[in-house]
Short mmCIF file of C-alpha atoms and ligand atoms in Angstrom, two decimals:
data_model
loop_
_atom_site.label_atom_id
_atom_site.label_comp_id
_atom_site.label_asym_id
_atom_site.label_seq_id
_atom_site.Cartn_x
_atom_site.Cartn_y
_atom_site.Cartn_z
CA UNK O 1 100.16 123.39 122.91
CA UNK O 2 96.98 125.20 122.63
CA UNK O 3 94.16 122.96 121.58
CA UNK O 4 92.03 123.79 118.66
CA UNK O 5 88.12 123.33 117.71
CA UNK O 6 86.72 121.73 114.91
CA UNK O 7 83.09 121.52 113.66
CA UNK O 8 81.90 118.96 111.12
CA UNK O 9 79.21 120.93 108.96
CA UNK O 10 77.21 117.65 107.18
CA UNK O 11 75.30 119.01 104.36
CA UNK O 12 75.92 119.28 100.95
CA UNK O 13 74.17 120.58 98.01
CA UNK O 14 75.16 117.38 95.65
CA UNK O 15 76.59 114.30 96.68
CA UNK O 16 79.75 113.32 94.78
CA UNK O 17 80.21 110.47 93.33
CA UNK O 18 83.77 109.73 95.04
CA UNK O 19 82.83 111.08 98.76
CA UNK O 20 82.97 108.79 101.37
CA UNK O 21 82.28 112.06 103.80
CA UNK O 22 79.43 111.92 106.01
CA UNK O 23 77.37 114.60 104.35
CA UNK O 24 73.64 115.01 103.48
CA UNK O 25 72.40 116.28 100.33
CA UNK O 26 70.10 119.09 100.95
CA UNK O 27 69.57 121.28 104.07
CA UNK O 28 66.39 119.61 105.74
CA UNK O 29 68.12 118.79 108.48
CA UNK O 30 69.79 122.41 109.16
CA UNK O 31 68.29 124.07 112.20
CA UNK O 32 67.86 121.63 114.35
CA UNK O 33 71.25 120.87 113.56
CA UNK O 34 72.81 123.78 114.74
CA UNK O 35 70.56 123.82 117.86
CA UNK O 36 72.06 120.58 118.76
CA UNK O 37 75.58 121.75 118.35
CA UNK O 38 75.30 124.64 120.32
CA UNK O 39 74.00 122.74 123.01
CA UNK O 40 77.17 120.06 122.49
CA UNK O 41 79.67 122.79 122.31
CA UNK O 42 78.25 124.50 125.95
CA UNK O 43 77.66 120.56 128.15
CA UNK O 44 81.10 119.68 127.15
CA UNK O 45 83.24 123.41 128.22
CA UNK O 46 80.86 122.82 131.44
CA UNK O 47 82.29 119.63 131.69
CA UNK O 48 85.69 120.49 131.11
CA UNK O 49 85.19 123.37 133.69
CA UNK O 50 86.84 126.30 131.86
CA UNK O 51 90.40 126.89 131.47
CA UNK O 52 90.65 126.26 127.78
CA UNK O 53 90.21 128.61 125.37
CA UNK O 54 91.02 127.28 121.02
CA UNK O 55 93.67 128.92 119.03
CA UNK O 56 92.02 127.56 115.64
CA UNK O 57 88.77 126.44 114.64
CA UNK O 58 87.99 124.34 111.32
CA UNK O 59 84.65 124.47 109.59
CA UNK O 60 84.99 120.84 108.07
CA UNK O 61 82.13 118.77 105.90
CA UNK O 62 80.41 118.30 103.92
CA UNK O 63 80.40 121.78 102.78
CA UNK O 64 80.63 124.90 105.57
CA UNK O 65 80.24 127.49 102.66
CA UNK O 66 76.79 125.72 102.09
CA UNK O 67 75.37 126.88 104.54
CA UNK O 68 74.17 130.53 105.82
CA UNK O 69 77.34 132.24 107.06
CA UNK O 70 75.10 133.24 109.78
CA UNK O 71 75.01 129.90 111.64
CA UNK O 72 78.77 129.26 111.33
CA UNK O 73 79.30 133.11 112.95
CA UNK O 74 77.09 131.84 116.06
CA UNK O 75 78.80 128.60 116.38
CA UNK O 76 82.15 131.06 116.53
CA UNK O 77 80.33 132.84 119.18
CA UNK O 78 78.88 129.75 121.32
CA UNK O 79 82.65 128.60 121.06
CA UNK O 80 84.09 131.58 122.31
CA UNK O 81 81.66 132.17 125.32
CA UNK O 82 81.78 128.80 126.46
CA UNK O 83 85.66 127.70 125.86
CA UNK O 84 87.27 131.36 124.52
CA UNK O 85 89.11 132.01 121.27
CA UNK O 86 92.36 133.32 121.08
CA UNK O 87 92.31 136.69 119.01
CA UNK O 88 94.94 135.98 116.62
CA UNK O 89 92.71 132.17 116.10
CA UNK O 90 93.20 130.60 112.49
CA UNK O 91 89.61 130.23 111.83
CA UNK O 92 89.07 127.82 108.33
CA UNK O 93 85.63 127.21 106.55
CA UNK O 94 85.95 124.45 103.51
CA UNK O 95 84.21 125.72 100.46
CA UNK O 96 82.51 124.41 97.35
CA UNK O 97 83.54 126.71 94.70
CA UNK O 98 80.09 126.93 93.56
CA UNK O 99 79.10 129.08 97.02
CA UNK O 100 82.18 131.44 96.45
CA UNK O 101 80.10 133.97 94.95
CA UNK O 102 81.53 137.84 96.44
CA UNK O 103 78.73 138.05 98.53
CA UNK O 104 79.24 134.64 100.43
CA UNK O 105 82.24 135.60 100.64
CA UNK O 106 82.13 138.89 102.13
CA UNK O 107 79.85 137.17 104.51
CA UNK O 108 82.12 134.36 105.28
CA UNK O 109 84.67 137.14 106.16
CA UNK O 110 82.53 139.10 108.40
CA UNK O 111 82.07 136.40 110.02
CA UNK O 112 85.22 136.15 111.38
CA UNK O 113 86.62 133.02 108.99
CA UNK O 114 89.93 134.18 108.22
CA UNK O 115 90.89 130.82 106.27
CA UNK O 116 89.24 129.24 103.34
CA UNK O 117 90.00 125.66 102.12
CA UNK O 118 88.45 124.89 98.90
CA UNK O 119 87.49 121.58 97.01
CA UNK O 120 88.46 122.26 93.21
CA UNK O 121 89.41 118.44 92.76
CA UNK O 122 91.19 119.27 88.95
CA UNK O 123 91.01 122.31 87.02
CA UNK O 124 89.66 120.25 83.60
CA UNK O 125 86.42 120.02 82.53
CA UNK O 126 86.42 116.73 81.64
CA UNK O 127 87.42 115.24 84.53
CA UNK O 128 84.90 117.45 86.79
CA UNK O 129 82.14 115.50 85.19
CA UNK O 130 82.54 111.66 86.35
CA UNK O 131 83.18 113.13 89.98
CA UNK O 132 79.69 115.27 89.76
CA UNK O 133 81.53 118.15 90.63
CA UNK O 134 78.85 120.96 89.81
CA UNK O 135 81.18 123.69 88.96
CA UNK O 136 83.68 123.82 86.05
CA UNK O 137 87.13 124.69 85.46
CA UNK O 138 86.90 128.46 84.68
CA UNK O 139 83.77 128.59 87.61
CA UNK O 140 86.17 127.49 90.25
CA UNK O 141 88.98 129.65 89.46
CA UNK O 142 86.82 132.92 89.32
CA UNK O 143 85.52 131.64 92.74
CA UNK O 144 89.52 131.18 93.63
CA UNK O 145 90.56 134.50 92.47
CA UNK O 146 87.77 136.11 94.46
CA UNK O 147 88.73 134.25 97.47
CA UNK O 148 92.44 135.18 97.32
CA UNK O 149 91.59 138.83 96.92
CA UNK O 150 89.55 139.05 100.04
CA UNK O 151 91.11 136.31 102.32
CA UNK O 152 94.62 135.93 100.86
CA UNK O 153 94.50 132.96 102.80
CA UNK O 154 93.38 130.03 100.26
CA UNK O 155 93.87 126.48 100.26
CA UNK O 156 92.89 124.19 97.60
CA UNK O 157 92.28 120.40 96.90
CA UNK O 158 93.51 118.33 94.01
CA UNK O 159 93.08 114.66 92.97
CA UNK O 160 95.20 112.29 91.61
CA UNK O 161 93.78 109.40 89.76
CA UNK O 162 90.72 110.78 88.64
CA UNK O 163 89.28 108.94 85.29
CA UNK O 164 90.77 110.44 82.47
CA UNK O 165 93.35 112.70 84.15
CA UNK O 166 97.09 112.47 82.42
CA UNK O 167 100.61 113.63 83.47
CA UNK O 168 99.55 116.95 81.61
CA UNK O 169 96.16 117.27 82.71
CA UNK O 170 96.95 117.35 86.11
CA UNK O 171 99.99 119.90 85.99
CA UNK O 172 97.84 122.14 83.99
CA UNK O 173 95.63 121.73 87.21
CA UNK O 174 98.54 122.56 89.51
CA UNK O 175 99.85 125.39 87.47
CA UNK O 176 95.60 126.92 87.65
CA UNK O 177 96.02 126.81 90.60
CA UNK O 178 99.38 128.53 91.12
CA UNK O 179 98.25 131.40 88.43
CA UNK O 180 94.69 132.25 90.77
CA UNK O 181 97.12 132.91 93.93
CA UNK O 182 96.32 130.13 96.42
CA UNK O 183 99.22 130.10 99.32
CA UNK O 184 98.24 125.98 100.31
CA UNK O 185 97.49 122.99 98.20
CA UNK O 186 96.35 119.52 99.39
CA UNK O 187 96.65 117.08 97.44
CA UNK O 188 95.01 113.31 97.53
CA UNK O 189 94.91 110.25 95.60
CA UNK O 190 91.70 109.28 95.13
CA UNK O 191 90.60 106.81 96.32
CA UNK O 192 87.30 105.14 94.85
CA UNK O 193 86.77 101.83 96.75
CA UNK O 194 83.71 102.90 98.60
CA UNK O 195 82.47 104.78 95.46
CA UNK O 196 80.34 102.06 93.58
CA UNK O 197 79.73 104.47 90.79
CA UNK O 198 83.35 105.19 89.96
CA UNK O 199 84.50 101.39 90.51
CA UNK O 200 81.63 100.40 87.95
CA UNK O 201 83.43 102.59 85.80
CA UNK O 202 86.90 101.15 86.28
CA UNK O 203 85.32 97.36 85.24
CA UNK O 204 83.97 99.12 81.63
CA UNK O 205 86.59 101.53 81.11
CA UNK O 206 89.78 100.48 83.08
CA UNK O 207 91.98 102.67 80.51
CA UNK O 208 90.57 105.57 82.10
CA UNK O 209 92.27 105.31 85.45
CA UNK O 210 95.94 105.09 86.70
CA UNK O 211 97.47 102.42 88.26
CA UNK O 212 100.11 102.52 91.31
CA UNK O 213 103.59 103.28 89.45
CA UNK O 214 101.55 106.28 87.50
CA UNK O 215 99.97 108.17 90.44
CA UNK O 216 103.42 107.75 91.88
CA UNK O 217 104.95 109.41 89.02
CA UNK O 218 102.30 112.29 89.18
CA UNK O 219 102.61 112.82 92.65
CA UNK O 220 106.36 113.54 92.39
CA UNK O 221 105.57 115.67 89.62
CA UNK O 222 103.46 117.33 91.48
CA UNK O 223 105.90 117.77 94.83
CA UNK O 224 108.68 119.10 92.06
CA UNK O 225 106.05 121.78 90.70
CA UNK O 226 105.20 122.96 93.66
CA UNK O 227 108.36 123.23 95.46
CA UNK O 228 109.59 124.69 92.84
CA UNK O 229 106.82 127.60 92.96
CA UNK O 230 107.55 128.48 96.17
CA UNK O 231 104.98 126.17 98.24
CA UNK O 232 107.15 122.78 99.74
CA UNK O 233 105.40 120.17 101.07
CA UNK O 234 105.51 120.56 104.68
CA UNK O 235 103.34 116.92 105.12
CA UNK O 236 102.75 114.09 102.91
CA UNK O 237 99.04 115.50 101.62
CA UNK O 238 100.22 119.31 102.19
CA UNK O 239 102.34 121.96 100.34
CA UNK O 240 102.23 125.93 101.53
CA UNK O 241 104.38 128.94 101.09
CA UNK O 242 106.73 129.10 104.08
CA UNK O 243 104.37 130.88 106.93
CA UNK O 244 100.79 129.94 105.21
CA UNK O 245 100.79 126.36 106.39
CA UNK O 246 97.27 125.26 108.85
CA UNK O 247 98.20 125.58 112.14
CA UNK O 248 94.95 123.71 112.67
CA UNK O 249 95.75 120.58 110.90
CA UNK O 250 99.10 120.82 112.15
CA UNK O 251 97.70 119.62 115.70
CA UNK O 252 96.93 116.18 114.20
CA UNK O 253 100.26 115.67 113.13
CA UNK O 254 102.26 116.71 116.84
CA UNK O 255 99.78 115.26 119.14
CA UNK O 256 98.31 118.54 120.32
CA UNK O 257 94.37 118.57 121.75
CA UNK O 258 91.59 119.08 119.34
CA UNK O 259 87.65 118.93 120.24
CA UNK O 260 85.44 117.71 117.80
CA UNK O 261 81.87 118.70 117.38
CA UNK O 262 78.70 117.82 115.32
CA UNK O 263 78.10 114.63 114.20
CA UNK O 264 80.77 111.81 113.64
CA UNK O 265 83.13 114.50 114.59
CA UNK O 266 86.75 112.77 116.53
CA UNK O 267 88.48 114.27 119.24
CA UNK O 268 91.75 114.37 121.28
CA UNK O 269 92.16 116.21 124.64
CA UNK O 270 95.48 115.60 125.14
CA UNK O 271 95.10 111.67 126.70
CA UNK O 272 92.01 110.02 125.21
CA UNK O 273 90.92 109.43 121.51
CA UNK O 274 87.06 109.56 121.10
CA UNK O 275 84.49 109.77 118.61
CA UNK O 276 80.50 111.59 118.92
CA UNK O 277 78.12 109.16 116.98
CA UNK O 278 77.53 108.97 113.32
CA UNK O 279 74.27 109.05 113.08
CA UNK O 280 72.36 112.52 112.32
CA UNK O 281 68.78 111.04 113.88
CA UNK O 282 70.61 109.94 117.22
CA UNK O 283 73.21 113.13 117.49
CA UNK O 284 69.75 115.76 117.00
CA UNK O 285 67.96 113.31 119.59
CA UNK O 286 70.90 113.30 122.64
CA UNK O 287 71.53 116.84 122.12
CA UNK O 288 67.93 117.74 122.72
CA UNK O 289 68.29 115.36 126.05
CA UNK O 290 71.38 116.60 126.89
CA UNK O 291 73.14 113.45 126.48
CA UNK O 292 76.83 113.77 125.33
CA UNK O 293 76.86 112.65 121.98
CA UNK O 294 80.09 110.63 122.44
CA UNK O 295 79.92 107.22 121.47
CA UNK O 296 83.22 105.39 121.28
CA UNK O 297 86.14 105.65 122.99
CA UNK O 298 89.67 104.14 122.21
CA UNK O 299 91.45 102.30 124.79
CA UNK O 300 94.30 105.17 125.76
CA UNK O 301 96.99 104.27 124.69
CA UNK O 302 100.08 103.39 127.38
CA UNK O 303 102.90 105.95 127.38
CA UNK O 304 105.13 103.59 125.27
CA UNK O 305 102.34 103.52 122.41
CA UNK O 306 101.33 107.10 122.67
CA UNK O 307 104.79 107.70 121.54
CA UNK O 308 105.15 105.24 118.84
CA UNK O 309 102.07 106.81 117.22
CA UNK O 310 103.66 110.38 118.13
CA UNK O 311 106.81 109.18 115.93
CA UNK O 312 104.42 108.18 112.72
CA UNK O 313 102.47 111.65 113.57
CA UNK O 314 105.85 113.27 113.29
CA UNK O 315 107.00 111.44 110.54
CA UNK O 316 104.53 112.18 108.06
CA UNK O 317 106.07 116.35 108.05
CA UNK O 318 108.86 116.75 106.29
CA UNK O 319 110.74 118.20 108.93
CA UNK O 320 110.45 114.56 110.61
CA UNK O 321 111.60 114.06 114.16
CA UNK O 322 114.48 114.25 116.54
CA UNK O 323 116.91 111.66 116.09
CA UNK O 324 117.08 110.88 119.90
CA UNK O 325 113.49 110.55 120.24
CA UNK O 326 113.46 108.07 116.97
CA UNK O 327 116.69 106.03 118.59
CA UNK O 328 114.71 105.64 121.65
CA UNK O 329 111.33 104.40 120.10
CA UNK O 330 113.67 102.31 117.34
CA UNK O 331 115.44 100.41 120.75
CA UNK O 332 111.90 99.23 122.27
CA UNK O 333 110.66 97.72 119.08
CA UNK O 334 111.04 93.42 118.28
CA UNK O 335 113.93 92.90 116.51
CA UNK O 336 112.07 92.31 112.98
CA UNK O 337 110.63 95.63 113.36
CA UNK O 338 114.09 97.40 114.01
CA UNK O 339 115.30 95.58 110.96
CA UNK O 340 112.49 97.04 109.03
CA UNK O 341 113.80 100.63 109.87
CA UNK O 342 117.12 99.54 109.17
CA UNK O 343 116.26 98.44 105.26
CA UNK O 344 114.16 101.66 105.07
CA UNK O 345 117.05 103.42 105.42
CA UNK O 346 119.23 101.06 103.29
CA UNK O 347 116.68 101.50 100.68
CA UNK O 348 116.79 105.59 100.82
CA UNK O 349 113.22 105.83 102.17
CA UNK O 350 114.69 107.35 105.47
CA UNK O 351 117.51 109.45 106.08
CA UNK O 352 118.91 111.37 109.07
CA UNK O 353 119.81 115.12 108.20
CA UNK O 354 120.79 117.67 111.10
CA UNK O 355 119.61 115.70 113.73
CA UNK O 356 116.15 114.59 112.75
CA UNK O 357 114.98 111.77 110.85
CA UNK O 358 113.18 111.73 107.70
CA UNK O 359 110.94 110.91 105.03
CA UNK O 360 113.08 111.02 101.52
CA UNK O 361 111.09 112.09 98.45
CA UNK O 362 110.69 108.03 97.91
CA UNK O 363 110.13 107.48 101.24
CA UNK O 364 106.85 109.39 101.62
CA UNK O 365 105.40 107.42 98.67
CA UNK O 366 106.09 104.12 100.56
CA UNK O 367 105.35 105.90 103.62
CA UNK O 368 102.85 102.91 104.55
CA UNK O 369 105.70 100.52 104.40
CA UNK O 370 107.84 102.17 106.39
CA UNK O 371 104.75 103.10 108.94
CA UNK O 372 104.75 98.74 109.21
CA UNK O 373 107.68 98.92 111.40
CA UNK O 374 105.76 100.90 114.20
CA UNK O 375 102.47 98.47 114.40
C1 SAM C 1 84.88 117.94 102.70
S1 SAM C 1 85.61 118.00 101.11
C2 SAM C 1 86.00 119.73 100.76
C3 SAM C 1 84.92 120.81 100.73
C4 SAM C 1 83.71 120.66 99.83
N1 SAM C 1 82.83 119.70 100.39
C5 SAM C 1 84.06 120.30 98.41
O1 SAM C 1 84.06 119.11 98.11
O2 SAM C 1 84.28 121.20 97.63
C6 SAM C 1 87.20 117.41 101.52
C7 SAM C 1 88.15 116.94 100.42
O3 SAM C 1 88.41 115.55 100.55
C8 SAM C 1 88.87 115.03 99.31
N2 SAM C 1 88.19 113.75 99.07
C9 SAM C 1 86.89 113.45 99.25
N3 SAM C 1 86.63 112.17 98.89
C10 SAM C 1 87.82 111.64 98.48
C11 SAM C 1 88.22 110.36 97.97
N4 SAM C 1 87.33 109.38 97.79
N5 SAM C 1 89.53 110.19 97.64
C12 SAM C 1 90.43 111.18 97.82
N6 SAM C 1 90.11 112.40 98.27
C13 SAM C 1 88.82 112.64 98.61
C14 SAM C 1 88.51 116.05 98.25
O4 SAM C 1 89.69 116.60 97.71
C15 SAM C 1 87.68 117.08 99.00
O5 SAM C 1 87.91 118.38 98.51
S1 SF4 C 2 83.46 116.06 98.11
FE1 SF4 C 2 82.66 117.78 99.28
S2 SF4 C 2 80.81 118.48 98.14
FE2 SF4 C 2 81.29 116.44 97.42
S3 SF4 C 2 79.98 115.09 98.69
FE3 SF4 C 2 82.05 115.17 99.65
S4 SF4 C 2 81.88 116.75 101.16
FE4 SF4 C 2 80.14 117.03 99.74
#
């Protein structure tokens, strides 16, 4: 289980009007930024006095592509002289598509990112514009194309429920996004409760968005369209071709170690959950003094609960978990919970195949329901 590194990257050259990220507009803030996170990244391999070197590193945001390549190649370097990077390391940067031009890109590759995960959101014009995306449609699949040619490696995100969007809409979307070459797609509904310009919106023009039964029936539109390309989902937000899937976010979902840095950034070494503080003014300030930047802890968990939440981890890939380990989770839980799993299963939302327990299809879009049974 070899732990991997991420690096939250707050700036952005726009704010959209959906993010709920923490992210800055503008680059005021930069340098002294990246001072500070050098400075995190060497106090806290000192503390955990060597011995641990990152097989993946994710350049997460806010918008890593916003910034000059440069700064992201010495944060690769600070990393790799004070913790050590495996050579074969799956090294991600997200991207606007507006930054993608070929020189950013060449850039980002000499560098040493190997991995680029890109916010395109939808594919149609006309639903670019409520979100304040800044590129269009045919901008962000030049940028794509470019990207695949020179990394091969190239995620993308889509929405789901963005005003305006339709059955059609969004598998024209998809099928963009199939046709520029990218290997990974996430895919999220969107979720606009802490947007206050989008939920204005919904009160004067409710027409324009979905509600639950229709962003179901994308969503398994969606799942069929892809899987039937070539890229099945592999998690409930995440479809790849077999062998392109993120080894780095793949630590979240089996419980392996990942180290947070910058601001707001969460991390797990293995026994403890913590977070670094959210605030920009207070992170800048404690790095200068040295002070570890942590700010919250959760209470660590008990064996028991470590591996209840290890089960709902596991659940949420579509390979699911062993059997045994489910039976022996399933025989600790109050009887009301146990009878939970056993309608989830009644109802087709879980289903045992070789061994290890599931997610169905229908299952993953009550995934929450079934999730009830483990809190
Ligand atoms: C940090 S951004 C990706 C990189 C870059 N900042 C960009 O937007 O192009 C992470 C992704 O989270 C998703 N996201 C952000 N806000 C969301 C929301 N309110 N609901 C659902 N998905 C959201 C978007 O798909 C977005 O691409
Ligand atoms: S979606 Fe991306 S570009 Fe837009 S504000 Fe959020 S982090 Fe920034």
């Amino acid at each position: 289980m070899t732990p991997g590194a991420y690096v939250h990257i707050p700036f952005c050259a726009h704010r959209c009007a959906y993010c709920s990220f923490l992210a800055h507009e503008g680059k005021r803030e930069e340098e002294d930024y990246f001072e500070g996170l050098a400075a995190e990244i060497r106090s806290r391999a000192a503390e955990a006095a060597g011995g641990l070197s990152f097989d993946s590193v994710y350049f997460g945001g806010g918008t890593p592509s916003y910034v000059d390549p440069h700064r992201l190649g010495r944060v690769l370097g600070t990393l790799e002289e004070a913790f050590g990077l495996c050579s074969d390391a799956e090294v991600t940067a997200e991207a606007n598509p507006d930054d993608l031009t070929a020189g950013r890109l060449l850039s980002l590759r000499d560098i040493g990112i190997n991995r680029l995960s890109v916010g395109v959101q939808s594919l149609v014009d006309s639903e670019l514009a409520p979100l304040e995306r800044r590129h269009d449609a045919a901008g962000a699949v030049d940028a794509l194309r470019r990207a695949v040619d020179l990394f091969g490696n190239v995620s993308a995100d889509l929405m789901i429920g963005i005003p305006g969007q339709t059955r059609e809409s969004l598998l024209s979307s998809v099928e963009g996004l199939l046709a520029a070459g990218v290997s990974h797609v996430s895919v999220y509904l969107l979720e606009i409760e802490k947007a206050p310009r989008l939920v204005a919106l919904r009160g004067e023009r409710p027409g324009l968005f979905a509600d639950d039964d229709e962003m179901a029936d994308r969503w398994l539109e969606v799942d069929e369209r892809l899987e039937a390309a070539g890229l099945p989902r592999y998690e409930i937000s995440n479809w790849a071709r077999p062998g392109r899937e993120s080894r780095h976010n793949l630590k979240y979902w089996t419980l392996t170690p990942v180290l947070g840095f910058g601001v707001a950034a969460h991390s797990f070494d293995g026994r403890r959950r913590f977070a670094n503080t959210g605030t920009m003014a207070e992170y800048g300030q404690r790095a200068r003094e040295r002070i570890s930047p942590v700010s919250s802890f959760e209470e660590t968990p008990e064996d028991p609960l470590r591996r209840k939440e290890g089960l709902m981890l596991g659940l949420r890939l579509s390979g699911g978990v062993p059997s045994s380990s489910f039976e022996e989770i399933r025989a600790t839980l109050p009887a009301a919970s146990a009878g939970r799993l056993e309608d989830a299963f009644a109802a087709g939302l879980l289903e045992t195949v070789s061994g290890r327990v599931r997610l169905t299809r229908r299952g993953v879009l009550l995934s929450n329901e079934v999730f009830q049974a483990f809190l």
